[in-house]
Amino acid sequence: MSRGYPTFLSPCWLGTDAGNEFPEHTAIGPVGQIIPWNFPLMLLSWKIAPALAAGNTVVLKPAEYTPLTALFSQKYVVRQGFPPGF
């Protein structure tokens, strides 16, 4: 699986009639993330940021001992302009 990462992460180059080329990044798909109970906000941000930057959808499962951290962080993500339920 790790041999395929360069293929997935490398952009496709789109050419125009003017001779310009632009990279087109495509999302791989939904990303499932399980956040442990220790340092939940820090680990949540470490996992969500790269997935959202790549354009993927995130399915998050917080630890059963810290379920409110997901709701707390979701409130701030919506404030930054992401749609509700990102």
Coordinates of C-alpha atoms in Angstrom, one line a residue:
M1 CA 0.0 0.0 0.0
S2 CA 2.8 2.5 0.8
R3 CA 4.2 2.0 -2.7
G4 CA 1.0 3.6 -4.1
Y5 CA 1.2 6.8 -2.0
P6 CA 3.3 8.8 -4.6
T7 CA 0.7 8.0 -7.2
F8 CA -2.2 9.1 -5.0
L9 CA -0.6 12.2 -3.7
S10 CA 1.0 13.5 -7.0
P11 CA -1.2 16.0 -8.8
C12 CA -2.4 15.7 -12.4
W13 CA -1.2 18.6 -14.5
L14 CA -3.9 20.3 -16.6
G15 CA -2.7 22.3 -19.6
T16 CA -4.5 25.3 -21.1
D17 CA -4.5 26.8 -24.6
A18 CA -2.2 29.6 -23.5
G19 CA 0.5 27.0 -22.5
N20 CA 0.0 27.3 -18.8
E21 CA -0.2 24.3 -16.6
F22 CA -2.0 24.0 -13.3
P23 CA -1.9 21.1 -10.8
E24 CA -5.2 19.4 -10.0
H25 CA -5.3 17.7 -6.7
T26 CA -8.0 15.1 -6.2
A27 CA -9.2 13.7 -2.9
I28 CA -8.6 10.0 -2.2
G29 CA -11.8 9.5 -0.2
P30 CA -13.2 9.5 3.3
V31 CA -10.7 9.2 6.1
G32 CA -11.7 7.3 9.3
Q33 CA -9.9 8.5 12.4
I34 CA -10.0 7.2 16.0
I35 CA -8.9 9.7 18.6
P36 CA -7.4 8.2 21.9
W37 CA -8.3 9.6 25.3
N38 CA -4.9 11.1 26.1
F39 CA -4.3 14.6 24.6
P40 CA -7.5 14.4 22.6
L41 CA -7.5 17.9 21.1
M42 CA -3.8 17.8 20.1
L43 CA -4.1 14.4 18.5
L44 CA -7.4 15.4 16.8
S45 CA -5.8 18.4 15.2
W46 CA -2.7 16.3 14.1
K47 CA -5.0 13.9 12.3
I48 CA -7.7 16.1 10.9
A49 CA -5.5 18.9 9.4
P50 CA -3.7 16.8 6.8
A51 CA -6.9 15.0 5.8
L52 CA -8.8 18.2 5.3
A53 CA -5.9 19.8 3.5
A54 CA -5.9 17.0 1.0
G55 CA -9.6 17.5 0.4
N56 CA -10.8 14.3 2.1
T57 CA -13.9 13.9 4.2
V58 CA -13.2 13.0 7.8
V59 CA -15.2 10.5 9.9
L60 CA -14.1 11.0 13.5
K61 CA -14.6 8.6 16.5
P62 CA -13.6 10.2 19.8
A63 CA -12.6 8.2 22.8
E64 CA -15.5 7.1 25.0
Y65 CA -13.9 9.0 27.9
T66 CA -13.7 12.3 26.1
P67 CA -16.7 12.6 23.7
L68 CA -17.1 16.3 24.2
T69 CA -13.8 17.1 22.6
A70 CA -15.2 16.3 19.2
L71 CA -18.1 18.6 19.7
F72 CA -15.9 21.4 21.1
S73 CA -13.5 21.2 18.1
Q74 CA -16.4 21.0 15.6
K75 CA -17.7 24.3 16.9
Y76 CA -14.4 26.0 16.1
V77 CA -14.0 24.4 12.7
V78 CA -17.5 25.7 11.7
R79 CA -16.4 29.2 12.8
Q80 CA -13.5 29.0 10.4
G81 CA -15.8 28.6 7.4
F82 CA -16.2 24.8 7.0
P83 CA -19.8 23.6 6.5
P84 CA -21.7 22.1 9.5
G85 CA -21.0 18.4 9.8
F86 CA -17.7 18.7 7.8

